[in-house]
Amino acid sequence: MKKQLMFVVSLAFVFILAACGSTDGDDQAKETTTWDKVQEEGEIVVGTSGTLVATSYYPKDSDKLSGYDVEVMRAIGEKLGVDVKFQEMGFDALFAAMNSGRIDAAINDIEVTDKRKEKYAFTTPYKYSYTTLVVREDGLSGIETLDDLEGKKAGGAATSVFSDIARHYDAEVITYDNATNDVYLRDVDNGRTDVIINDYYLSKLGINAFPQFDLVLHPDIKVHPTKQAILLEQEDSELQKKMNEALKELQEDGTLTELSKKFFLGEDASKQPEGEITEIEGIES
């Protein structure tokens, strides 16, 4: 009887030790976060395209990556006390890189949508905008309303919301592998594609940067209000909190406004645009 009792007590003790060990292991695992890694290494690895004029690009005669998003990220790095290391890749590749842990964050005019929030976390927005169309000046590429997109060819990234809009109106999406703005614009100009559906600020900057193309922003189409933010892994709540605190400071001290005006022809994209912007029913946002 004593042997049985000793066995039961010993077995219970083993379970208690196992439970304690499991709890300690779980706590240790939970304590190791992306923010911990960033602090330890003194560096945050950020994915971006390097090909998007005004947002993430190489200015003429410069070998240093710059743009609104790039400089916002550098300003955040300064607030956090860490270096920012950029890895350049196509827009569609940013999400795969985040999934694999290759990067700690991504910034590339990434729109915040409910669908993306199911898989990822976002900081508070650092940019507000809406969607417009880049079309040929002569006849507006035959597009008077969004319904006229049917059968047209729209240049864009495969996984962007802008391409979702194109498909929603039965346009054919022509995708590119991290192409620069001039490639997209040239194809509309020469008729290979008919339209680029994209962010207002980026579209305006693109047309302004390449005046050799006979292109305009559509005068009557102003739709789909957007918010852009930094993409993070869903469990990175601590890094998200730190970045949000930095962004709040950058908004309050005027840094975001200053950077926006520098890259967006004097316009402040860090605040919500004025005027009526039409929502598009049926587009997941």
PDB file of C-alpha atoms in Angstrom:
ATOM      1  CA  MET A   1       0.000   0.000   0.000  1.00  0.00           C
ATOM      2  CA  LYS A   2       2.871   2.321   0.884  1.00  0.00           C
ATOM      3  CA  LYS A   3       4.565   1.503  -2.423  1.00  0.00           C
ATOM      4  CA  GLN A   4       1.371   2.383  -4.300  1.00  0.00           C
ATOM      5  CA  LEU A   5       1.029   5.643  -2.366  1.00  0.00           C
ATOM      6  CA  MET A   6       4.670   6.539  -3.038  1.00  0.00           C
ATOM      7  CA  PHE A   7       4.127   5.817  -6.744  1.00  0.00           C
ATOM      8  CA  VAL A   8       1.054   8.067  -6.902  1.00  0.00           C
ATOM      9  CA  VAL A   9       2.865  10.891  -5.096  1.00  0.00           C
ATOM     10  CA  SER A  10       5.902  10.551  -7.346  1.00  0.00           C
ATOM     11  CA  LEU A  11       3.730  10.542 -10.452  1.00  0.00           C
ATOM     12  CA  ALA A  12       1.902  13.668  -9.279  1.00  0.00           C
ATOM     13  CA  PHE A  13       5.255  15.362  -8.632  1.00  0.00           C
ATOM     14  CA  VAL A  14       6.391  14.515 -12.169  1.00  0.00           C
ATOM     15  CA  PHE A  15       3.215  16.068 -13.597  1.00  0.00           C
ATOM     16  CA  ILE A  16       3.740  19.195 -11.497  1.00  0.00           C
ATOM     17  CA  LEU A  17       7.316  19.543 -12.738  1.00  0.00           C
ATOM     18  CA  ALA A  18       6.216  18.954 -16.317  1.00  0.00           C
ATOM     19  CA  ALA A  19       3.499  21.564 -15.992  1.00  0.00           C
ATOM     20  CA  CYS A  20       5.941  24.068 -14.510  1.00  0.00           C
ATOM     21  CA  GLY A  21       8.460  23.356 -17.242  1.00  0.00           C
ATOM     22  CA  SER A  22       5.811  23.790 -19.924  1.00  0.00           C
ATOM     23  CA  THR A  23       4.693  27.110 -18.488  1.00  0.00           C
ATOM     24  CA  ASP A  24       8.258  28.409 -18.291  1.00  0.00           C
ATOM     25  CA  GLY A  25       8.876  27.357 -21.883  1.00  0.00           C
ATOM     26  CA  ASP A  26       5.703  29.051 -23.089  1.00  0.00           C
ATOM     27  CA  ASP A  27       6.563  32.236 -21.232  1.00  0.00           C
ATOM     28  CA  GLN A  28      10.062  32.237 -22.679  1.00  0.00           C
ATOM     29  CA  ALA A  29       8.686  31.736 -26.196  1.00  0.00           C
ATOM     30  CA  LYS A  30       6.193  34.542 -25.720  1.00  0.00           C
ATOM     31  CA  GLU A  31       8.918  36.868 -24.491  1.00  0.00           C
ATOM     32  CA  THR A  32      10.896  36.520 -27.736  1.00  0.00           C
ATOM     33  CA  THR A  33       9.241  38.960 -30.128  1.00  0.00           C
ATOM     34  CA  THR A  34      10.214  40.766 -33.314  1.00  0.00           C
ATOM     35  CA  TRP A  35      10.629  43.926 -31.245  1.00  0.00           C
ATOM     36  CA  ASP A  36      13.083  42.058 -28.972  1.00  0.00           C
ATOM     37  CA  LYS A  37      15.038  40.924 -32.029  1.00  0.00           C
ATOM     38  CA  VAL A  38      15.078  44.432 -33.497  1.00  0.00           C
ATOM     39  CA  GLN A  39      16.351  45.867 -30.205  1.00  0.00           C
ATOM     40  CA  GLU A  40      18.993  43.171 -29.812  1.00  0.00           C
ATOM     41  CA  GLU A  41      20.303  43.587 -33.371  1.00  0.00           C
ATOM     42  CA  GLY A  42      19.838  47.361 -33.427  1.00  0.00           C
ATOM     43  CA  GLU A  43      18.282  47.050 -36.864  1.00  0.00           C
ATOM     44  CA  ILE A  44      14.889  46.582 -38.466  1.00  0.00           C
ATOM     45  CA  VAL A  45      14.675  44.916 -41.882  1.00  0.00           C
ATOM     46  CA  VAL A  46      12.022  46.539 -44.075  1.00  0.00           C
ATOM     47  CA  GLY A  47      10.771  45.378 -47.462  1.00  0.00           C
ATOM     48  CA  THR A  48      10.059  47.958 -50.172  1.00  0.00           C
ATOM     49  CA  SER A  49      10.099  48.088 -53.966  1.00  0.00           C
ATOM     50  CA  GLY A  50      12.632  50.801 -54.732  1.00  0.00           C
ATOM     51  CA  THR A  51      10.812  51.454 -58.017  1.00  0.00           C
ATOM     52  CA  LEU A  52       7.817  53.563 -57.002  1.00  0.00           C
ATOM     53  CA  VAL A  53       8.406  57.238 -57.781  1.00  0.00           C
ATOM     54  CA  ALA A  54       7.896  59.564 -54.788  1.00  0.00           C
ATOM     55  CA  THR A  55       7.316  56.650 -52.440  1.00  0.00           C
ATOM     56  CA  SER A  56      10.266  54.260 -52.700  1.00  0.00           C
ATOM     57  CA  TYR A  57      12.728  55.001 -55.497  1.00  0.00           C
ATOM     58  CA  TYR A  58      16.160  56.260 -56.520  1.00  0.00           C
ATOM     59  CA  PRO A  59      16.008  59.960 -57.413  1.00  0.00           C
ATOM     60  CA  LYS A  60      17.724  60.998 -60.617  1.00  0.00           C
ATOM     61  CA  ASP A  61      21.535  60.948 -60.380  1.00  0.00           C
ATOM     62  CA  SER A  62      21.388  59.371 -56.914  1.00  0.00           C
ATOM     63  CA  ASP A  63      22.313  55.896 -55.708  1.00  0.00           C
ATOM     64  CA  LYS A  64      20.530  56.356 -52.372  1.00  0.00           C
ATOM     65  CA  LEU A  65      17.032  54.984 -51.899  1.00  0.00           C
ATOM     66  CA  SER A  66      14.532  57.700 -50.967  1.00  0.00           C
ATOM     67  CA  GLY A  67      10.867  58.655 -51.201  1.00  0.00           C
ATOM     68  CA  TYR A  68       8.058  59.486 -48.785  1.00  0.00           C
ATOM     69  CA  ASP A  69       7.672  55.953 -47.438  1.00  0.00           C
ATOM     70  CA  VAL A  70      11.421  55.404 -47.184  1.00  0.00           C
ATOM     71  CA  GLU A  71      12.015  58.655 -45.300  1.00  0.00           C
ATOM     72  CA  VAL A  72       9.028  58.042 -43.006  1.00  0.00           C
ATOM     73  CA  MET A  73      10.524  54.646 -42.165  1.00  0.00           C
ATOM     74  CA  ARG A  74      13.931  56.192 -41.495  1.00  0.00           C
ATOM     75  CA  ALA A  75      12.309  58.776 -39.214  1.00  0.00           C
ATOM     76  CA  ILE A  76      10.581  55.966 -37.315  1.00  0.00           C
ATOM     77  CA  GLY A  77      13.912  54.165 -37.005  1.00  0.00           C
ATOM     78  CA  GLU A  78      15.427  57.269 -35.430  1.00  0.00           C
ATOM     79  CA  LYS A  79      12.563  57.481 -32.943  1.00  0.00           C
ATOM     80  CA  LEU A  80      13.042  53.804 -32.059  1.00  0.00           C
ATOM     81  CA  GLY A  81      16.813  54.111 -31.848  1.00  0.00           C
ATOM     82  CA  VAL A  82      17.523  51.457 -34.499  1.00  0.00           C
ATOM     83  CA  ASP A  83      18.960  51.382 -38.017  1.00  0.00           C
ATOM     84  CA  VAL A  84      16.676  50.670 -40.969  1.00  0.00           C
ATOM     85  CA  LYS A  85      17.851  48.125 -43.534  1.00  0.00           C
ATOM     86  CA  PHE A  86      15.794  48.048 -46.732  1.00  0.00           C
ATOM     87  CA  GLN A  87      15.347  44.952 -48.875  1.00  0.00           C
ATOM     88  CA  GLU A  88      14.020  45.698 -52.352  1.00  0.00           C
ATOM     89  CA  MET A  89      11.463  43.418 -53.993  1.00  0.00           C
ATOM     90  CA  GLY A  90       8.269  43.496 -56.032  1.00  0.00           C
ATOM     91  CA  PHE A  91       4.987  44.459 -54.390  1.00  0.00           C
ATOM     92  CA  ASP A  92       3.565  40.937 -54.524  1.00  0.00           C
ATOM     93  CA  ALA A  93       6.767  39.526 -52.996  1.00  0.00           C
ATOM     94  CA  LEU A  94       6.455  41.718 -49.899  1.00  0.00           C
ATOM     95  CA  PHE A  95       3.697  39.552 -48.443  1.00  0.00           C
ATOM     96  CA  ALA A  96       5.613  36.307 -49.069  1.00  0.00           C
ATOM     97  CA  ALA A  97       8.712  37.829 -47.468  1.00  0.00           C
ATOM     98  CA  MET A  98       6.659  38.792 -44.426  1.00  0.00           C
ATOM     99  CA  ASN A  99       5.193  35.298 -44.193  1.00  0.00           C
ATOM    100  CA  SER A 100       8.650  33.692 -44.315  1.00  0.00           C
ATOM    101  CA  GLY A 101      10.190  36.035 -41.740  1.00  0.00           C
ATOM    102  CA  ARG A 102      12.672  37.426 -44.261  1.00  0.00           C
ATOM    103  CA  ILE A 103      11.636  40.973 -43.316  1.00  0.00           C
ATOM    104  CA  ASP A 104      10.367  42.541 -40.087  1.00  0.00           C
ATOM    105  CA  ALA A 105       8.065  45.063 -41.790  1.00  0.00           C
ATOM    106  CA  ALA A 106       7.013  46.292 -45.229  1.00  0.00           C
ATOM    107  CA  ILE A 107       6.343  49.813 -46.461  1.00  0.00           C
ATOM    108  CA  ASN A 108       5.384  50.479 -50.064  1.00  0.00           C
ATOM    109  CA  ASP A 109       2.133  52.432 -50.261  1.00  0.00           C
ATOM    110  CA  ILE A 110       0.368  49.332 -48.899  1.00  0.00           C
ATOM    111  CA  GLU A 111      -3.352  49.887 -48.485  1.00  0.00           C
ATOM    112  CA  VAL A 112      -5.015  48.823 -45.249  1.00  0.00           C
ATOM    113  CA  THR A 113      -7.918  46.485 -46.028  1.00  0.00           C
ATOM    114  CA  ASP A 114     -10.118  44.224 -43.917  1.00  0.00           C
ATOM    115  CA  LYS A 115      -8.967  41.243 -45.972  1.00  0.00           C
ATOM    116  CA  ARG A 116      -5.305  41.942 -45.281  1.00  0.00           C
ATOM    117  CA  LYS A 117      -6.012  42.585 -41.607  1.00  0.00           C
ATOM    118  CA  GLU A 118      -7.154  38.966 -41.325  1.00  0.00           C
ATOM    119  CA  LYS A 119      -3.534  37.869 -41.912  1.00  0.00           C
ATOM    120  CA  TYR A 120      -1.389  40.855 -40.968  1.00  0.00           C
ATOM    121  CA  ALA A 121      -1.128  43.757 -38.548  1.00  0.00           C
ATOM    122  CA  PHE A 122      -0.819  47.402 -39.591  1.00  0.00           C
ATOM    123  CA  THR A 123       0.452  50.527 -37.925  1.00  0.00           C
ATOM    124  CA  THR A 124      -1.730  53.616 -37.800  1.00  0.00           C
ATOM    125  CA  PRO A 125      -1.900  55.199 -41.277  1.00  0.00           C
ATOM    126  CA  TYR A 126       0.858  57.570 -42.358  1.00  0.00           C
ATOM    127  CA  LYS A 127      -0.876  58.428 -45.649  1.00  0.00           C
ATOM    128  CA  TYR A 128      -4.467  59.017 -46.809  1.00  0.00           C
ATOM    129  CA  SER A 129      -5.498  59.068 -50.435  1.00  0.00           C
ATOM    130  CA  TYR A 130      -7.971  57.811 -53.022  1.00  0.00           C
ATOM    131  CA  THR A 131      -7.969  56.064 -56.373  1.00  0.00           C
ATOM    132  CA  THR A 132      -7.800  57.628 -59.803  1.00  0.00           C
ATOM    133  CA  LEU A 133      -7.124  56.544 -63.401  1.00  0.00           C
ATOM    134  CA  VAL A 134      -4.179  57.370 -65.636  1.00  0.00           C
ATOM    135  CA  VAL A 135      -5.432  57.450 -69.226  1.00  0.00           C
ATOM    136  CA  ARG A 136      -4.357  58.741 -72.636  1.00  0.00           C
ATOM    137  CA  GLU A 137      -5.049  62.420 -73.074  1.00  0.00           C
ATOM    138  CA  ASP A 138      -6.659  61.796 -76.452  1.00  0.00           C
ATOM    139  CA  GLY A 139     -10.132  60.437 -75.721  1.00  0.00           C
ATOM    140  CA  LEU A 140      -9.319  59.359 -72.146  1.00  0.00           C
ATOM    141  CA  SER A 141      -8.568  55.845 -73.455  1.00  0.00           C
ATOM    142  CA  GLY A 142     -12.263  55.484 -74.255  1.00  0.00           C
ATOM    143  CA  ILE A 143     -13.163  55.552 -70.552  1.00  0.00           C
ATOM    144  CA  GLU A 144     -15.874  57.959 -69.428  1.00  0.00           C
ATOM    145  CA  THR A 145     -17.083  55.982 -66.400  1.00  0.00           C
ATOM    146  CA  LEU A 146     -15.820  52.955 -64.498  1.00  0.00           C
ATOM    147  CA  ASP A 147     -18.224  50.755 -66.465  1.00  0.00           C
ATOM    148  CA  ASP A 148     -16.143  51.539 -69.569  1.00  0.00           C
ATOM    149  CA  LEU A 149     -13.263  49.551 -68.073  1.00  0.00           C
ATOM    150  CA  GLU A 150     -14.883  46.395 -69.414  1.00  0.00           C
ATOM    151  CA  GLY A 151     -12.566  44.854 -71.985  1.00  0.00           C
ATOM    152  CA  LYS A 152      -9.799  47.399 -71.359  1.00  0.00           C
ATOM    153  CA  LYS A 153      -6.237  46.446 -70.375  1.00  0.00           C
ATOM    154  CA  ALA A 154      -5.090  47.759 -66.999  1.00  0.00           C
ATOM    155  CA  GLY A 155      -1.452  47.674 -65.928  1.00  0.00           C
ATOM    156  CA  GLY A 156      -0.880  46.744 -62.305  1.00  0.00           C
ATOM    157  CA  ALA A 157       0.425  44.371 -59.644  1.00  0.00           C
ATOM    158  CA  ALA A 158      -1.373  41.038 -59.361  1.00  0.00           C
ATOM    159  CA  THR A 159      -2.404  41.363 -55.704  1.00  0.00           C
ATOM    160  CA  SER A 160      -3.139  45.084 -55.420  1.00  0.00           C
ATOM    161  CA  VAL A 161      -6.544  46.525 -54.578  1.00  0.00           C
ATOM    162  CA  PHE A 162      -6.275  48.585 -57.762  1.00  0.00           C
ATOM    163  CA  SER A 163      -6.143  45.404 -59.829  1.00  0.00           C
ATOM    164  CA  ASP A 164      -9.137  44.118 -57.863  1.00  0.00           C
ATOM    165  CA  ILE A 165     -11.009  47.242 -59.001  1.00  0.00           C
ATOM    166  CA  ALA A 166      -9.992  46.571 -62.608  1.00  0.00           C
ATOM    167  CA  ARG A 167     -11.223  42.986 -62.436  1.00  0.00           C
ATOM    168  CA  HIS A 168     -14.410  44.118 -60.717  1.00  0.00           C
ATOM    169  CA  TYR A 169     -15.241  46.091 -63.851  1.00  0.00           C
ATOM    170  CA  ASP A 170     -14.122  43.246 -66.175  1.00  0.00           C
ATOM    171  CA  ALA A 171     -10.872  44.808 -67.316  1.00  0.00           C
ATOM    172  CA  GLU A 172      -7.904  42.573 -68.151  1.00  0.00           C
ATOM    173  CA  VAL A 173      -5.024  43.084 -65.699  1.00  0.00           C
ATOM    174  CA  ILE A 174      -1.559  43.131 -67.254  1.00  0.00           C
ATOM    175  CA  THR A 175       0.945  42.395 -64.477  1.00  0.00           C
ATOM    176  CA  TYR A 176       4.596  43.434 -64.225  1.00  0.00           C
ATOM    177  CA  ASP A 177       7.543  42.158 -62.191  1.00  0.00           C
ATOM    178  CA  ASN A 178       8.571  45.173 -60.076  1.00  0.00           C
ATOM    179  CA  ALA A 179       8.672  47.479 -63.110  1.00  0.00           C
ATOM    180  CA  THR A 180       9.462  51.166 -62.768  1.00  0.00           C
ATOM    181  CA  ASN A 181       6.811  53.840 -63.306  1.00  0.00           C
ATOM    182  CA  ASP A 182       7.997  54.752 -66.799  1.00  0.00           C
ATOM    183  CA  VAL A 183       7.305  51.212 -68.012  1.00  0.00           C
ATOM    184  CA  TYR A 184       3.686  51.331 -66.835  1.00  0.00           C
ATOM    185  CA  LEU A 185       3.172  54.809 -68.266  1.00  0.00           C
ATOM    186  CA  ARG A 186       4.853  54.090 -71.593  1.00  0.00           C
ATOM    187  CA  ASP A 187       2.576  51.108 -72.161  1.00  0.00           C
ATOM    188  CA  VAL A 188      -0.540  53.240 -71.711  1.00  0.00           C
ATOM    189  CA  ASP A 189       0.923  55.893 -73.984  1.00  0.00           C
ATOM    190  CA  ASN A 190       1.736  53.439 -76.779  1.00  0.00           C
ATOM    191  CA  GLY A 191      -1.520  51.513 -76.450  1.00  0.00           C
ATOM    192  CA  ARG A 192      -0.174  48.243 -75.046  1.00  0.00           C
ATOM    193  CA  THR A 193      -2.451  48.926 -72.086  1.00  0.00           C
ATOM    194  CA  ASP A 194      -5.292  51.403 -71.704  1.00  0.00           C
ATOM    195  CA  VAL A 195      -5.232  52.524 -68.117  1.00  0.00           C
ATOM    196  CA  ILE A 196      -3.422  52.489 -64.791  1.00  0.00           C
ATOM    197  CA  ILE A 197      -5.730  52.401 -61.776  1.00  0.00           C
ATOM    198  CA  ASN A 198      -3.719  53.690 -58.852  1.00  0.00           C
ATOM    199  CA  ASP A 199      -3.230  56.070 -55.965  1.00  0.00           C
ATOM    200  CA  TYR A 200      -3.923  59.735 -56.743  1.00  0.00           C
ATOM    201  CA  TYR A 201      -0.615  61.078 -55.431  1.00  0.00           C
ATOM    202  CA  LEU A 202       1.529  58.437 -57.113  1.00  0.00           C
ATOM    203  CA  SER A 203      -0.333  58.792 -60.395  1.00  0.00           C
ATOM    204  CA  LYS A 204       0.056  62.573 -60.363  1.00  0.00           C
ATOM    205  CA  LEU A 205       3.762  62.280 -59.603  1.00  0.00           C
ATOM    206  CA  GLY A 206       4.266  59.674 -62.301  1.00  0.00           C
ATOM    207  CA  ILE A 207       2.697  61.830 -64.994  1.00  0.00           C
ATOM    208  CA  ASN A 208       4.656  64.846 -63.793  1.00  0.00           C
ATOM    209  CA  ALA A 209       7.943  62.898 -63.867  1.00  0.00           C
ATOM    210  CA  PHE A 210       7.479  61.703 -67.467  1.00  0.00           C
ATOM    211  CA  PRO A 211       5.989  64.579 -69.482  1.00  0.00           C
ATOM    212  CA  GLN A 212       7.007  62.895 -72.741  1.00  0.00           C
ATOM    213  CA  PHE A 213       3.935  60.670 -72.442  1.00  0.00           C
ATOM    214  CA  ASP A 214       0.551  62.112 -73.488  1.00  0.00           C
ATOM    215  CA  LEU A 215      -1.243  61.030 -70.336  1.00  0.00           C
ATOM    216  CA  VAL A 216      -3.642  62.669 -67.860  1.00  0.00           C
ATOM    217  CA  LEU A 217      -5.482  61.872 -64.651  1.00  0.00           C
ATOM    218  CA  HIS A 218      -9.108  61.135 -65.413  1.00  0.00           C
ATOM    219  CA  PRO A 219     -10.985  64.389 -64.679  1.00  0.00           C
ATOM    220  CA  ASP A 220     -14.228  62.768 -63.488  1.00  0.00           C
ATOM    221  CA  ILE A 221     -13.220  59.651 -61.555  1.00  0.00           C
ATOM    222  CA  LYS A 222     -12.333  60.017 -57.872  1.00  0.00           C
ATOM    223  CA  VAL A 223     -13.138  56.820 -55.996  1.00  0.00           C
ATOM    224  CA  HIS A 224     -12.183  54.341 -53.284  1.00  0.00           C
ATOM    225  CA  PRO A 225     -10.706  56.315 -50.345  1.00  0.00           C
ATOM    226  CA  THR A 226      -7.585  54.617 -49.026  1.00  0.00           C
ATOM    227  CA  LYS A 227      -5.321  54.475 -45.999  1.00  0.00           C
ATOM    228  CA  GLN A 228      -1.694  53.376 -46.243  1.00  0.00           C
ATOM    229  CA  ALA A 229       0.243  51.926 -43.314  1.00  0.00           C
ATOM    230  CA  ILE A 230       3.239  49.765 -42.470  1.00  0.00           C
ATOM    231  CA  LEU A 231       2.668  46.012 -42.783  1.00  0.00           C
ATOM    232  CA  LEU A 232       3.641  43.790 -39.829  1.00  0.00           C
ATOM    233  CA  GLU A 233       3.149  40.217 -38.719  1.00  0.00           C
ATOM    234  CA  GLN A 234      -0.156  39.787 -36.927  1.00  0.00           C
ATOM    235  CA  GLU A 235       1.430  38.821 -33.611  1.00  0.00           C
ATOM    236  CA  ASP A 236       3.841  41.776 -33.547  1.00  0.00           C
ATOM    237  CA  SER A 237       1.762  43.867 -31.154  1.00  0.00           C
ATOM    238  CA  GLU A 238       4.787  45.259 -29.308  1.00  0.00           C
ATOM    239  CA  LEU A 239       6.516  46.421 -32.501  1.00  0.00           C
ATOM    240  CA  GLN A 240       3.187  47.810 -33.711  1.00  0.00           C
ATOM    241  CA  LYS A 241       2.807  49.775 -30.454  1.00  0.00           C
ATOM    242  CA  LYS A 242       6.321  51.221 -30.686  1.00  0.00           C
ATOM    243  CA  MET A 243       5.847  52.235 -34.320  1.00  0.00           C
ATOM    244  CA  ASN A 244       2.468  53.822 -33.578  1.00  0.00           C
ATOM    245  CA  GLU A 245       4.023  55.899 -30.814  1.00  0.00           C
ATOM    246  CA  ALA A 246       6.742  57.051 -33.231  1.00  0.00           C
ATOM    247  CA  LEU A 247       4.207  57.890 -35.944  1.00  0.00           C
ATOM    248  CA  LYS A 248       2.133  59.910 -33.486  1.00  0.00           C
ATOM    249  CA  GLU A 249       5.198  61.983 -32.609  1.00  0.00           C
ATOM    250  CA  LEU A 250       6.061  62.454 -36.293  1.00  0.00           C
ATOM    251  CA  GLN A 251       2.511  63.602 -37.005  1.00  0.00           C
ATOM    252  CA  GLU A 252       2.433  66.008 -34.081  1.00  0.00           C
ATOM    253  CA  ASP A 253       5.842  67.573 -34.746  1.00  0.00           C
ATOM    254  CA  GLY A 254       5.010  68.124 -38.433  1.00  0.00           C
ATOM    255  CA  THR A 255       7.554  65.679 -39.854  1.00  0.00           C
ATOM    256  CA  LEU A 256       4.972  63.709 -41.848  1.00  0.00           C
ATOM    257  CA  THR A 257       3.556  66.893 -43.371  1.00  0.00           C
ATOM    258  CA  GLU A 258       7.037  68.151 -44.236  1.00  0.00           C
ATOM    259  CA  LEU A 259       8.052  64.877 -45.890  1.00  0.00           C
ATOM    260  CA  SER A 260       4.783  64.605 -47.788  1.00  0.00           C
ATOM    261  CA  LYS A 261       5.059  68.103 -49.233  1.00  0.00           C
ATOM    262  CA  LYS A 262       8.626  67.369 -50.248  1.00  0.00           C
ATOM    263  CA  PHE A 263       7.700  64.306 -52.285  1.00  0.00           C
ATOM    264  CA  PHE A 264       4.097  65.013 -53.364  1.00  0.00           C
ATOM    265  CA  LEU A 265       4.429  68.383 -55.076  1.00  0.00           C
ATOM    266  CA  GLY A 266       3.498  70.401 -51.992  1.00  0.00           C
ATOM    267  CA  GLU A 267       0.456  68.319 -51.004  1.00  0.00           C
ATOM    268  CA  ASP A 268      -0.064  66.877 -47.524  1.00  0.00           C
ATOM    269  CA  ALA A 269      -0.877  63.193 -47.886  1.00  0.00           C
ATOM    270  CA  SER A 270      -0.553  62.625 -44.133  1.00  0.00           C
ATOM    271  CA  LYS A 271      -4.070  64.022 -43.673  1.00  0.00           C
ATOM    272  CA  GLN A 272      -7.368  62.879 -45.150  1.00  0.00           C
ATOM    273  CA  PRO A 273      -8.184  64.568 -48.495  1.00  0.00           C
ATOM    274  CA  GLU A 274     -11.095  66.942 -48.795  1.00  0.00           C
ATOM    275  CA  GLY A 275     -14.056  66.560 -51.124  1.00  0.00           C
ATOM    276  CA  GLU A 276     -16.376  63.690 -52.001  1.00  0.00           C
ATOM    277  CA  ILE A 277     -14.783  60.361 -52.833  1.00  0.00           C
ATOM    278  CA  THR A 278     -17.077  57.622 -54.135  1.00  0.00           C
ATOM    279  CA  GLU A 279     -16.976  54.160 -52.536  1.00  0.00           C
ATOM    280  CA  ILE A 280     -17.043  51.147 -54.870  1.00  0.00           C
ATOM    281  CA  GLU A 281     -19.516  48.475 -53.849  1.00  0.00           C
ATOM    282  CA  GLY A 282     -18.306  44.919 -54.104  1.00  0.00           C
ATOM    283  CA  ILE A 283     -14.627  45.660 -53.486  1.00  0.00           C
ATOM    284  CA  GLU A 284     -13.214  44.019 -50.356  1.00  0.00           C
ATOM    285  CA  SER A 285     -11.628  46.722 -48.248  1.00  0.00           C
TER     286      SER A 285
END
